[in-house]
Short mmCIF file of C-alpha atoms in Angstrom, two decimals:
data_model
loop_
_atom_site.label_atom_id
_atom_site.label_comp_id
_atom_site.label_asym_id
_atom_site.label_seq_id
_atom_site.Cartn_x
_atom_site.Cartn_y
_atom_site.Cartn_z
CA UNK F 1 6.53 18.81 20.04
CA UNK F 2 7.54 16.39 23.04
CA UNK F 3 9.68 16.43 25.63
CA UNK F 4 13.23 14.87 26.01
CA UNK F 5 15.19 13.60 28.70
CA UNK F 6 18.12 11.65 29.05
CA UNK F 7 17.12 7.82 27.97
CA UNK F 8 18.86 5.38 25.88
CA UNK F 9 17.67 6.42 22.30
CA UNK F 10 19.70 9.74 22.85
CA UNK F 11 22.68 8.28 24.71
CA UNK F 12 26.22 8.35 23.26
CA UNK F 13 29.43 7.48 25.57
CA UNK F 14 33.00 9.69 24.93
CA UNK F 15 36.22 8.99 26.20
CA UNK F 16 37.00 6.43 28.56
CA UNK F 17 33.98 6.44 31.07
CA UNK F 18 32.08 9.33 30.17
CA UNK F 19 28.12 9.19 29.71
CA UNK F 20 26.16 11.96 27.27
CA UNK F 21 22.68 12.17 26.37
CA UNK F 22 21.49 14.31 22.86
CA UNK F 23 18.73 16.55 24.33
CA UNK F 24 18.75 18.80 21.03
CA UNK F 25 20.51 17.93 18.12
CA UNK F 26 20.49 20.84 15.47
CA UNK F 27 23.53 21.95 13.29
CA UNK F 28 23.26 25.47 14.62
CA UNK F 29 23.08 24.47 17.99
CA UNK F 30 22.96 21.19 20.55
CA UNK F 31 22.19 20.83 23.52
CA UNK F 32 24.00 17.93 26.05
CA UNK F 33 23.29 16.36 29.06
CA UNK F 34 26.70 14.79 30.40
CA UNK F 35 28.22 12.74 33.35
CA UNK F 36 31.69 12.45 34.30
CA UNK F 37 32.86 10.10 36.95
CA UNK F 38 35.31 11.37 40.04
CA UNK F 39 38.67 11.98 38.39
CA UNK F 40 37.85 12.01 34.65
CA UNK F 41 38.97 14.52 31.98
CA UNK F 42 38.01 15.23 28.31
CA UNK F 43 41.05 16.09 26.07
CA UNK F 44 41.92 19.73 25.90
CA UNK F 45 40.92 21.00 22.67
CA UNK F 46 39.18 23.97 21.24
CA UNK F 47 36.43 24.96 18.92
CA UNK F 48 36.52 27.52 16.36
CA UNK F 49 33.09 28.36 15.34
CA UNK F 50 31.25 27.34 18.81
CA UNK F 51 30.38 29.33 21.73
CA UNK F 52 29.62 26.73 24.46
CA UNK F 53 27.99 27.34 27.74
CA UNK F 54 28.35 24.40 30.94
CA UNK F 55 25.85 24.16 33.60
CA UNK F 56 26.07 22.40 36.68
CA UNK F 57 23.58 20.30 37.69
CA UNK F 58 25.59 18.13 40.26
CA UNK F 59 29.38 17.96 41.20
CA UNK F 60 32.21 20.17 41.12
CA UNK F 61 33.41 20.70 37.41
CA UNK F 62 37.02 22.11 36.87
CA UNK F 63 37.51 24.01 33.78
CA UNK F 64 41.10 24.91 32.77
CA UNK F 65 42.14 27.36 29.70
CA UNK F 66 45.78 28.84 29.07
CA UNK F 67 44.75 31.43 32.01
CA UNK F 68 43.89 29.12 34.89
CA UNK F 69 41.37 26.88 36.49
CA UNK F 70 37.40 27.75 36.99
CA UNK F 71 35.84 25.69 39.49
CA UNK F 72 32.13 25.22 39.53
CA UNK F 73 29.34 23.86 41.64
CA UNK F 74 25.62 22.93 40.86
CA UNK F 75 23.92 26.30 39.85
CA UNK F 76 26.98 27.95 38.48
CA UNK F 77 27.37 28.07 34.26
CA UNK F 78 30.08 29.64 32.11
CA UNK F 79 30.13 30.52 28.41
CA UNK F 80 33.84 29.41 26.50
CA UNK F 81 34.22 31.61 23.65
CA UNK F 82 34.59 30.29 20.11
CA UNK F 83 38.78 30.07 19.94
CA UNK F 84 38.99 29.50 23.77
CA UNK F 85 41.30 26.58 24.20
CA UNK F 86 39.85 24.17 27.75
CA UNK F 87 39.87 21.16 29.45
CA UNK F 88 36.42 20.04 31.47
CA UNK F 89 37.82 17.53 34.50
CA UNK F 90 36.37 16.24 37.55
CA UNK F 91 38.29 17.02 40.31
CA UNK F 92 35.16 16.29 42.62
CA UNK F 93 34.76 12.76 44.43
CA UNK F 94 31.26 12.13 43.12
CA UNK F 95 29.89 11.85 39.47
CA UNK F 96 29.64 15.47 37.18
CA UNK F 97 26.32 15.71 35.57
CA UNK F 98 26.34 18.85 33.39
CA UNK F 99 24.07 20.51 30.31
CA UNK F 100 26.29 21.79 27.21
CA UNK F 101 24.55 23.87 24.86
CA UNK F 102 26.97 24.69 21.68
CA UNK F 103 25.86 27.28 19.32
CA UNK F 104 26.62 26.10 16.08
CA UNK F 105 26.98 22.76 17.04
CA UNK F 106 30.63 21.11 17.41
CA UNK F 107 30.40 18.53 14.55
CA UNK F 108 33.58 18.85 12.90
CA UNK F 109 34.88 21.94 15.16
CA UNK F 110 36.95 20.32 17.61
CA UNK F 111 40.48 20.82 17.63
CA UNK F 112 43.28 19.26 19.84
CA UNK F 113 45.44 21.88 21.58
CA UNK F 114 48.73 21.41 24.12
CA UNK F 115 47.93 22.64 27.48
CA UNK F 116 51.66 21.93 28.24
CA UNK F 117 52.48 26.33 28.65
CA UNK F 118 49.46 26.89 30.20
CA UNK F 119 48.83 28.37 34.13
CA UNK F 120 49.10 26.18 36.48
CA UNK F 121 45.33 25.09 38.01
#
């Protein structure tokens, strides 16, 4: 055993700007390390067979699901159900840096979803 920290051999981009790091990289469950610059969004999608859980480690993270908008500081986690449609944005006007465990892990569970009818936030 060794220990792992965000460095290039792990590192992955996603999306336009977005950094990520694999800290744990199991099919039954991963574990992320993950930056998001001041006004950038992932797509809203779900997953249907992972639980996820966000931490805050810096920033304000914005998370938005058919019922409304969470907003979260450093310190602060949530869990999103398997099935739980979201959106992870950075509303904040410095850089997101976040852990993501998923439990199994996400690779081919993501599913686009139409946040078009959901509450406003």
């Amino acid at each position: 055993m060794k220990p792992v920290e965000a460095a290039s051999e792990n590192f992955y981009s996603w999306g336009e700007v977005c950094s990520g790091w694999r800290l744990l990289d199991l099919t039954h469950f991963q574990v992320r390390q993950e930056s998001m610059p001041p006004a950038s969004a992932e797509e809203p999608h779900m997953h249907r067979q992972a639980h996820q859980f966000f931490y805050v480690l810096d920033g304000q993270m914005t998370v938005r699901t058919p019922d409304g908008a969470v907003c979260m500081g450093p310190g602060q986690g949530l869990h999103v159900p398997a099935g739980q449609p979201h959106w992870v944005r950075n509303d904040g006007a410095s850089d997101l840096i976040f852990v993501l465990s998923s439990s199994p892990g996400t690779s081919g569970d993501r599913y686009p979803v139409d946040p078009a009818s959901w509450a406003a936030g």
